[in-house]
Coordinates of C-alpha atoms in Angstrom, one line a residue:
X13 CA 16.9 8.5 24.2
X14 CA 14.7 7.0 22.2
X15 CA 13.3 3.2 23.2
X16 CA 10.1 1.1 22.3
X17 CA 7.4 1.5 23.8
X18 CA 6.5 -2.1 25.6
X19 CA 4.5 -3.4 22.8
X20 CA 1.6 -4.6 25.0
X21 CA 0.2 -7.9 23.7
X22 CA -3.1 -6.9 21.3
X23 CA -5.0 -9.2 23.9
X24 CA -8.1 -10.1 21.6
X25 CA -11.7 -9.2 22.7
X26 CA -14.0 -11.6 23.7
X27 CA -15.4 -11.9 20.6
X28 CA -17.0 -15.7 18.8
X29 CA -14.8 -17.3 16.0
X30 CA -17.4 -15.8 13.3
X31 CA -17.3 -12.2 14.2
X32 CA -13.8 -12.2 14.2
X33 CA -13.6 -13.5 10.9
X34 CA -16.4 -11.3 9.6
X35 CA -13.9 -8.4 10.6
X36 CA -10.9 -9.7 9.6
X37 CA -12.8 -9.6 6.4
X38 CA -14.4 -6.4 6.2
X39 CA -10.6 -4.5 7.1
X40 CA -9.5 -7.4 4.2
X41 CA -12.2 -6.0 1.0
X42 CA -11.7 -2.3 2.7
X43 CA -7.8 -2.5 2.1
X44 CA -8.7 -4.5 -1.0
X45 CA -11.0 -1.7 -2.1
X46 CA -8.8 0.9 -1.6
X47 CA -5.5 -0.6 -3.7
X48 CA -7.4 -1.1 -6.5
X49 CA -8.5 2.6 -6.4
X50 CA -5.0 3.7 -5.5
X51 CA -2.9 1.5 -8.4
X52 CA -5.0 2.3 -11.3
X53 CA -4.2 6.0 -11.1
X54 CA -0.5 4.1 -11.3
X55 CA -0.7 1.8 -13.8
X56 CA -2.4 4.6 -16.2
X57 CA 0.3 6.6 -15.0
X58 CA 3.2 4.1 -16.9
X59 CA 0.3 4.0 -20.2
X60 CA -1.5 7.2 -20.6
X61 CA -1.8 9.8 -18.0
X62 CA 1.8 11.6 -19.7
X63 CA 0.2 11.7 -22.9
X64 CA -3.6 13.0 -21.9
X65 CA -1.9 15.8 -19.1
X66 CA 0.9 16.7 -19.4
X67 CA 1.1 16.5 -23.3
X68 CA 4.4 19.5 -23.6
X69 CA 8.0 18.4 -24.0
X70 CA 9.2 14.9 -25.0
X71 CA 7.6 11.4 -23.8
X72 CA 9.7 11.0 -21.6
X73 CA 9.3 14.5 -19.7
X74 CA 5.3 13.4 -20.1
X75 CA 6.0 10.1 -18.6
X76 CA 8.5 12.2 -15.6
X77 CA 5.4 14.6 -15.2
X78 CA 2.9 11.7 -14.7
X79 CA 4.7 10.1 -11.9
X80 CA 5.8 12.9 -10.2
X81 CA 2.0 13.5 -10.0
X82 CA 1.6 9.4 -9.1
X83 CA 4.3 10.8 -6.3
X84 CA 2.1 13.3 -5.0
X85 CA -0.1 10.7 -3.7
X86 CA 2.8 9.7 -1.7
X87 CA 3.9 12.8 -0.1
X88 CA -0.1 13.2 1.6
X89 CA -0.5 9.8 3.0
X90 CA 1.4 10.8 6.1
X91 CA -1.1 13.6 6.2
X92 CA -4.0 11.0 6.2
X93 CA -2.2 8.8 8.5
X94 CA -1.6 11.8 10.9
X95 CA -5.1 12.8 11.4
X96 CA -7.0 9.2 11.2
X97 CA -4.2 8.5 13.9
X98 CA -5.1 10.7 16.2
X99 CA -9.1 10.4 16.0
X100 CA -8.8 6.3 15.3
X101 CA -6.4 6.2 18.5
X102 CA -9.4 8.3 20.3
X103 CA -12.8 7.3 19.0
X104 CA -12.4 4.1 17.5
X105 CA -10.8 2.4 14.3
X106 CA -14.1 1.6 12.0
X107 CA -14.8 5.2 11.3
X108 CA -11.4 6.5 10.2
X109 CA -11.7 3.6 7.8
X110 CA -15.4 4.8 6.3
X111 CA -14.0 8.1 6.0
X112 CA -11.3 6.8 4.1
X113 CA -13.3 4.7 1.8
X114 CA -15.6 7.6 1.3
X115 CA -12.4 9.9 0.3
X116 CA -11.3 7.1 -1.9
X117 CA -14.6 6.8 -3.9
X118 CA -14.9 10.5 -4.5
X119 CA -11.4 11.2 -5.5
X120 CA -11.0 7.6 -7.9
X121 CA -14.2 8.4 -9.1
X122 CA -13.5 12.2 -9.8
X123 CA -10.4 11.3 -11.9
X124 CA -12.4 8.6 -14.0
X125 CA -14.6 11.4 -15.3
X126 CA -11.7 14.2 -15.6
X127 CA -11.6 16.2 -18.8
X128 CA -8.3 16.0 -20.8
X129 CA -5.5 19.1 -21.0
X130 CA -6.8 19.4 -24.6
X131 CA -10.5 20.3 -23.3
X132 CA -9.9 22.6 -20.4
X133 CA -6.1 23.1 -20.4
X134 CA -4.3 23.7 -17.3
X135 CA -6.9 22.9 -15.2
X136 CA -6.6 19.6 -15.9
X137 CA -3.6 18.7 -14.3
X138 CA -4.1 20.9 -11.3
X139 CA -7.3 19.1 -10.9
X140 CA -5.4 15.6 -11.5
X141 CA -3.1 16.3 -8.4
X142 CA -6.0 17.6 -6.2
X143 CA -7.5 14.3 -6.7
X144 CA -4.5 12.2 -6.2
X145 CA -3.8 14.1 -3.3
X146 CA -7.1 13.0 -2.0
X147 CA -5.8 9.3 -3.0
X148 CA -2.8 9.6 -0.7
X149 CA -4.8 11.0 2.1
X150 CA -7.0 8.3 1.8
X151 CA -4.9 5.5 1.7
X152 CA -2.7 7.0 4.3
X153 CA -5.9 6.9 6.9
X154 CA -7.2 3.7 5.7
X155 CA -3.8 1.1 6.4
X156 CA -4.0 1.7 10.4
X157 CA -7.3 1.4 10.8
X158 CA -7.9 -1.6 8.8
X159 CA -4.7 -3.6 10.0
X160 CA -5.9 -2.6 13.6
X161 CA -9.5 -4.4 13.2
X162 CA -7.8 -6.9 11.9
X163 CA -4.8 -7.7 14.5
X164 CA -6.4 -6.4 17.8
X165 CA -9.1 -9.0 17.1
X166 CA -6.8 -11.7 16.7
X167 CA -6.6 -14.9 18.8
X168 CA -3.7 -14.9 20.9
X169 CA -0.5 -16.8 18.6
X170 CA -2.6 -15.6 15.3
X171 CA -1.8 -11.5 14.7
X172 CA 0.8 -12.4 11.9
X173 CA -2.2 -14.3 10.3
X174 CA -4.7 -11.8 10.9
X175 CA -2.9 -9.1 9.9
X176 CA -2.0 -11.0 6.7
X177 CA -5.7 -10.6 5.2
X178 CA -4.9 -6.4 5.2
X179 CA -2.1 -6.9 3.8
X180 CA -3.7 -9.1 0.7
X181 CA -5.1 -6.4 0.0
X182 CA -2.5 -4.9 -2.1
X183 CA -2.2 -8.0 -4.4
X184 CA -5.7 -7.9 -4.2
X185 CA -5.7 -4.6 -5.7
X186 CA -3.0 -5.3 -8.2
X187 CA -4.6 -8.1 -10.0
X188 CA -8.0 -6.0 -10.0
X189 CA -6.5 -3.4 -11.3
X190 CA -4.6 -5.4 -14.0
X191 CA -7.4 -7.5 -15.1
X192 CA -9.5 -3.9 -15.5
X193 CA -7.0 -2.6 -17.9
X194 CA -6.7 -5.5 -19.4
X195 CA -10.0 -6.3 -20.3
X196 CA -11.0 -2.5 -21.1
X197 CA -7.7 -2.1 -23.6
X198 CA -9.1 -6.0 -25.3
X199 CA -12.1 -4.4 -25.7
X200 CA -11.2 -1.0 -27.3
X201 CA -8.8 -0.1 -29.9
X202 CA -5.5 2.0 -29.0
X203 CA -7.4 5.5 -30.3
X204 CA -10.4 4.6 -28.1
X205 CA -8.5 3.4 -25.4
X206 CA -6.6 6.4 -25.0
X207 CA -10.0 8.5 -25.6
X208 CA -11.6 6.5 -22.9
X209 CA -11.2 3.2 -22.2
X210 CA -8.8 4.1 -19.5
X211 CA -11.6 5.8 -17.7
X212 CA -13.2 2.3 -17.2
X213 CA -11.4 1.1 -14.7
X214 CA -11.4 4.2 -12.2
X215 CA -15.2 4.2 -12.6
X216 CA -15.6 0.7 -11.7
X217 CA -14.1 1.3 -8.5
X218 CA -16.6 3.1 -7.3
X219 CA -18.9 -0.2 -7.6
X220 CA -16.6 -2.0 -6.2
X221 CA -16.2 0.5 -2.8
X222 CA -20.3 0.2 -2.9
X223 CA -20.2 -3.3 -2.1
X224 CA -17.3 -3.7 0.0
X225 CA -18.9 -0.7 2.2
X226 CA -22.1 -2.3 2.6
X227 CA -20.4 -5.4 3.8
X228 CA -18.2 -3.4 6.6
X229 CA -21.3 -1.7 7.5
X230 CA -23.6 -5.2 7.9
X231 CA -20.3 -6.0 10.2
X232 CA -20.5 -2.6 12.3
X233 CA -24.0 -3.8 13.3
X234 CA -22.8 -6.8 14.8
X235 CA -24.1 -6.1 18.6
X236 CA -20.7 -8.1 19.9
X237 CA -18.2 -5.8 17.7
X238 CA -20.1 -2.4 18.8
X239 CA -19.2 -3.2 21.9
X240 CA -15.8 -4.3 22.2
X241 CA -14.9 -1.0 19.4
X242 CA -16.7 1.6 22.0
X243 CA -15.1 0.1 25.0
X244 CA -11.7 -0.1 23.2
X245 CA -12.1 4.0 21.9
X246 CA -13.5 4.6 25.5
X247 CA -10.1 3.4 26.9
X248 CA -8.2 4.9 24.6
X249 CA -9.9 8.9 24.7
X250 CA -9.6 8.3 28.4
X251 CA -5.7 7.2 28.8
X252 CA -4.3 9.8 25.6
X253 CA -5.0 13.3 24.7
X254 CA -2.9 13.4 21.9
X255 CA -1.3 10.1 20.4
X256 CA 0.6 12.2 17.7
X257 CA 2.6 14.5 20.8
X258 CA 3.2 11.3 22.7
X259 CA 5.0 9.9 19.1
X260 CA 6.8 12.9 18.5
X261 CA 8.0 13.6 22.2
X262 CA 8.9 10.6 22.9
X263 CA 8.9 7.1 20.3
X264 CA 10.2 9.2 17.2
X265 CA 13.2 7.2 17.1
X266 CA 10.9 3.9 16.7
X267 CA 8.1 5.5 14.0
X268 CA 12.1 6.1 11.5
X269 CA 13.1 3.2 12.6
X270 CA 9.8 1.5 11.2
X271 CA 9.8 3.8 7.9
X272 CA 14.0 2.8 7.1
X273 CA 13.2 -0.7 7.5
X274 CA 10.2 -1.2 5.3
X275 CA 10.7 1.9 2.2
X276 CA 13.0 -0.6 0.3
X277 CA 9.9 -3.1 -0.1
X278 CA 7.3 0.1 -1.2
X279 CA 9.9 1.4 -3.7
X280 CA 11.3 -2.4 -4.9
X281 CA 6.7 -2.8 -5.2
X282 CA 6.2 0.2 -7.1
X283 CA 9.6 -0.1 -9.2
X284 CA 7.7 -3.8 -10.6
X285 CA 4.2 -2.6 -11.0
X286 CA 4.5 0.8 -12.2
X287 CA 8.5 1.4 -13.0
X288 CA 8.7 -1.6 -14.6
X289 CA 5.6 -1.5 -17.1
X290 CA 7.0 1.9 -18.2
X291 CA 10.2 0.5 -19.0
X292 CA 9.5 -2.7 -21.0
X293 CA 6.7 -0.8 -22.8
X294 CA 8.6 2.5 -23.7
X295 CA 12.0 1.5 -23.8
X296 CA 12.4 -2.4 -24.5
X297 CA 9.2 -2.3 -27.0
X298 CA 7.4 -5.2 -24.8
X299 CA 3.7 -4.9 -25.8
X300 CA 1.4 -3.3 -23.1
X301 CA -1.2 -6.2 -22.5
X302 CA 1.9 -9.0 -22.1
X303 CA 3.7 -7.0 -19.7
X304 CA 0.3 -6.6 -17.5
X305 CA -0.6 -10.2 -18.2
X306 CA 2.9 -10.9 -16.1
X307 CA 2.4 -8.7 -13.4
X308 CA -1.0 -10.3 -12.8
X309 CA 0.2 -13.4 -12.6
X310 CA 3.0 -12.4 -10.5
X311 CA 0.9 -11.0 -7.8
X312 CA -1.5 -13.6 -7.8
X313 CA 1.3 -15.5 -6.1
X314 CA 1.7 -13.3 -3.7
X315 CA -2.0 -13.9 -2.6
X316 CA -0.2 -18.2 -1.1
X317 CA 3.3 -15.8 0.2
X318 CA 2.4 -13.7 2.0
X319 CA 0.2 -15.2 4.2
X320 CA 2.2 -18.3 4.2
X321 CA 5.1 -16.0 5.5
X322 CA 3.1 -14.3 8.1
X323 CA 2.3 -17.4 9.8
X324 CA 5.5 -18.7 9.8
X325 CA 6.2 -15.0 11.6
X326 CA 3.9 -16.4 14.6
X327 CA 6.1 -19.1 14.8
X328 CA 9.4 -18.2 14.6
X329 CA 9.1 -14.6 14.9
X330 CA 8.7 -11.0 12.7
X331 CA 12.0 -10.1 12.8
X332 CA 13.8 -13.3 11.4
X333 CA 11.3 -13.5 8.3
X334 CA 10.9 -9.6 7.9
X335 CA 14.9 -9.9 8.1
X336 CA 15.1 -12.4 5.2
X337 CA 13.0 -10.6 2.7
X338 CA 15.0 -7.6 3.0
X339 CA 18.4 -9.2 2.3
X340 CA 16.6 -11.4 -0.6
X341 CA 15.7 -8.2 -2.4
X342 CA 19.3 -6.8 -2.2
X343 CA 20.7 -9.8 -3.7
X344 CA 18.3 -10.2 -6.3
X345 CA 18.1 -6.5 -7.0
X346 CA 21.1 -6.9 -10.1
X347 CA 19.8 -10.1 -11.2
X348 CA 16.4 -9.2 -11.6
X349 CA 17.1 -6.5 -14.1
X350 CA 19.7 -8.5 -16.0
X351 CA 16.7 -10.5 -16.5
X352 CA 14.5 -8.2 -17.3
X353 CA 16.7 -6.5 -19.9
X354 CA 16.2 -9.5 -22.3
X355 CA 12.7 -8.0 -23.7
X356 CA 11.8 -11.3 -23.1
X357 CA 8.4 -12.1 -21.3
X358 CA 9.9 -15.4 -20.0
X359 CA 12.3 -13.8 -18.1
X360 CA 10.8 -10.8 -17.2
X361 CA 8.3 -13.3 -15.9
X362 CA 11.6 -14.8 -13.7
X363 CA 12.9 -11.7 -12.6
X364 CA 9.5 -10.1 -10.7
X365 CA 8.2 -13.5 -10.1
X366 CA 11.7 -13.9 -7.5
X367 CA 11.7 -10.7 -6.5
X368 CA 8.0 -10.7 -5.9
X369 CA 8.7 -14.1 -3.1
X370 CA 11.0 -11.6 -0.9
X371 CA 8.6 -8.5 -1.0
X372 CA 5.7 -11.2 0.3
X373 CA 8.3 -12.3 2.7
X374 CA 8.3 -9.2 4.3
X375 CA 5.0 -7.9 3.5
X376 CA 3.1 -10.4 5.2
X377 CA 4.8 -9.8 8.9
X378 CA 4.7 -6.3 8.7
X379 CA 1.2 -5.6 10.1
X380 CA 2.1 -7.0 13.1
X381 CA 5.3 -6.1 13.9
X382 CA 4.7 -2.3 13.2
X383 CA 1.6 -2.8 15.9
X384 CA 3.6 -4.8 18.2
X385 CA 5.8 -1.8 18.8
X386 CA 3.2 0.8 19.9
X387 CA 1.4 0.8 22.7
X388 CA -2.4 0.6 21.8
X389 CA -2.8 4.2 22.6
X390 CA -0.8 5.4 20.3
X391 CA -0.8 2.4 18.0
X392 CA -3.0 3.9 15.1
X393 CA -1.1 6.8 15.4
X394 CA 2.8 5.5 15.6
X395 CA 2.4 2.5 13.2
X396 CA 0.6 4.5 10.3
X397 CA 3.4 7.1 10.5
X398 CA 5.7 4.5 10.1
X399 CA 4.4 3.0 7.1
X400 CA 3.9 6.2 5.6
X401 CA 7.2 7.9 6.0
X402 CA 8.0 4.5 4.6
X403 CA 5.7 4.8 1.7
X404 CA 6.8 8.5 0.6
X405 CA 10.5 7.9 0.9
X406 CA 10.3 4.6 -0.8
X407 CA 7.5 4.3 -3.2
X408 CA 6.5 7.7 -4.2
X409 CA 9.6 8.8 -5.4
X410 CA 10.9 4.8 -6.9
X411 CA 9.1 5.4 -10.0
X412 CA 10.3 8.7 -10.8
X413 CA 14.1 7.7 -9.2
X414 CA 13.8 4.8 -12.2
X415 CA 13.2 7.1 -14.9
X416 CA 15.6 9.3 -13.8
X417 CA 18.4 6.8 -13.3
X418 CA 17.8 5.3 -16.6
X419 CA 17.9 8.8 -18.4
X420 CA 21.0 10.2 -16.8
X421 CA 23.1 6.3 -17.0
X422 CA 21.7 4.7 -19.6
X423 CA 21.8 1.1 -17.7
X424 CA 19.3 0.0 -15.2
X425 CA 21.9 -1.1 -12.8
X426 CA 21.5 2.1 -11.7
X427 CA 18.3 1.3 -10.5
X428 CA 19.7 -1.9 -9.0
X429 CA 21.9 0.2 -7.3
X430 CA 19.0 2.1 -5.8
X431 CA 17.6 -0.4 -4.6
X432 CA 20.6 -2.3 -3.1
X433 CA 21.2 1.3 -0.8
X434 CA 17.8 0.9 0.4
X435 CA 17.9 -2.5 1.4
X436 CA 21.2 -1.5 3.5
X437 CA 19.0 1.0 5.4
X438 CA 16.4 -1.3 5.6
X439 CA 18.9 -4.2 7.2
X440 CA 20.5 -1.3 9.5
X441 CA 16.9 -0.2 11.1
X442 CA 15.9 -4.1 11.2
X443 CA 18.8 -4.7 13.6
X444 CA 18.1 -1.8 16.0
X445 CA 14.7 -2.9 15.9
X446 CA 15.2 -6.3 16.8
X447 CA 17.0 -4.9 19.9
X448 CA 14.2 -3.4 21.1
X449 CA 11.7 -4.1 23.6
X450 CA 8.2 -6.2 22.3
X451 CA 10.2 -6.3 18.6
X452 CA 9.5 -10.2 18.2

């Protein structure tokens, strides 16, 4: 049977105040980086991706073709996590996440300069899925190894915190990636937009990546660091052979466990920032820049929550908080829509804004409860799995699930539904969790 590993505490290195915030804040622009690379392939999913790739059929099987590709990216981020597991768990964390960032830049970069289905035909999309594929790998490899440098740093009493600047990194991403698109569609007409202005914000990425990867590497150099990353992979190669056949042999259970209790908050994410602009855009007749102009705003609040909830998680513990986001997103899941069904920004503005609050409720926690229940042998390994299996049962396919749902009911209760039966699962593995050995 199944059972927790003890989660051993992630005793912090002896390392001065300054380098451990100078790593807390590399891992924070590295995660940071790597979002805003990863959501503006699905933001010009929702707005022109259909249109430019996969131009047969009807909008709408344009728009289904889009996100299934936006899905794809989902389905290899366990691959990534799977293979910078087991060589992070090994030889260290801080060169998983270079490899990552690397990936990232090429792939981001690759699909900013993409020809259209209308200059090389079917190539196009093939090539559009290699690159996203390279997305999901990327991001798959990049969440351990950053929330790792981040939380096994940490003072004693501070991992929620700690881990909290990782996980900023996605509303981080979000606003950048908003405030790209909305700045290059200002600055172009539709026509021009849709011949290029969309392009503008996957290049800029790359600059971005430039500078946040000469930061983490002016932190690698940090003699104190070195030292305390070689020792740690030195333990690690010397204790485990092969994180991922300790996982699968014998903490399986734990890694589900972890994915069911966290896929309702990746799909109830992507469902606002991707799902969402689709629908208001396509089927209410919201206008494009307004809707992103909300969902800026809205995550720029996330940047106080989560945080905010993750300390509170030091104090009172992960479970209780991680707990109470998931059952705030199942009772606001109905609400929310009824909301957002009004066309009107106001309330559109209401509905994410609230739902947004319980997402950052859990999503601040997180980092450190999915590393408090691995050993840190197989920590990179076991916790990256988690969120992954997470990510590909919850937020690849939420986009997709919403279009589909709308389609075949005509109502987006449906798609309240949806998220209700994931909440459930998410409750149910919270509660074996919390039963569980070093689960806090």
């Amino acid at each position: 049977m199944d059972t927790a590993p003890s989660a051993q505490p992630l005793t912090p290195t002896a390392l001065p105040t300054g380098n451990r915030r100078r790593v807390a804040t590399a891992a924070a622009l590295a995660s940071a980086v790597e979002w805003y690379d990863y959501f503006v392939f699905g933001i010009a999913a929702a707005l022109v991706l259909g249109d430019l790739y996969f131009p047969a059929g009807s909008p709408t099987a344009g728009v289904l073709a889009s996100f299934a590709t936006f899905a794809v990216g989902f389905l290899a981020r366990p691959l990534g996590g799977i293979v910078a597991g087991q060589l992070g768990d090994k030889r260290g964390r801080k060169p998983m996440l270079v490899l990552a960032l690397t990936l990232m830049g090429l792939a981001t970069t690759g699909i900013g300069l993409l020809p259209t289905y209308d200059t090389i035909g079917v190539a196009a999309p093939i090539l559009l899925v290699a690159f996203r594929v390279m997305q999901g790998i990327a991001v798959g490899a990049q969440w351990g190894g950053a929330m790792l440098l981040a939380t096994e740093y940490a003072p004693e009493g501070k991992r929620g915190v700690y881990g909290s600047v990782v996980q900023l990194g996605v509303p981080i991403g979000v606003v950048s990636a908003n405030t790209v698109f909305l700045v290059a569609g200002a600055l172009t007409t539709d026509s021009a937009f849709a011949a290029w202005g969309w392009r503008v914000p996957f290049l800029v990425g790359l600059f971005v990546l430039a500078l946040a990867w000469y930061i983490h590497t002016r932190v690698e150099e940090t003699p104190a660091f070195r030292e305390a990353e070689k020792a740690l992979a030195e333990k690690e190669k010397a204790e485990q052979t092969s994180p991922l056949r300790t996982i699968l042999r014998d903490h399986l259970g734990t890694v589900l466990l972890a994915g069911g209790s966290f896929a309702v908050n990746t799909a109830a994410f992507y469902i606002l920032i991707t799902g969402v602009l689709d629908y208001t855009t396509r089927a209410l007749g919201m206008e494009r820049g307004a809707v992103l102009t909300v969902s800026l705003c809205v995550s720029l609040t996330q940047l106080v929550l989560i945080p905010a909830a993750a300390a509170l998680s030091d104090r009172i513990g992960r479970i209780r908080i991680y707990a109470l986001g998931a059952v705030g997103i199942a009772l606001w899941a109905v609400p929310m829509f009824l909301l957002i069904d009004t066309g009107s920004l106001l309330w559109l503005a209401v509905g994410t804004f609230v739902a947004s609050c319980f997402l950052s409720i859990m999503y601040g926690p997180q980092a450190a409860l999915f590393a408090e229940l691995f050993t840190p042998e197989m920590r990179y390994t076991g916790a990256s799995l988690g969120y992954q299996i997470a990510a590909v049962c919850g937020g690849g396919l939420a986009p997709f699930v919403m279009v589909l749902l709308l389609e075949a009911t005509g109502t987006s209760m449906a798609v309240s539904g949806y998220i209700i039966v994931l909440a459930v699962i998410a409750l149910a593995s919270i509660k074996v969790l919390a039963g569980r050995a070093g689960s806090r």
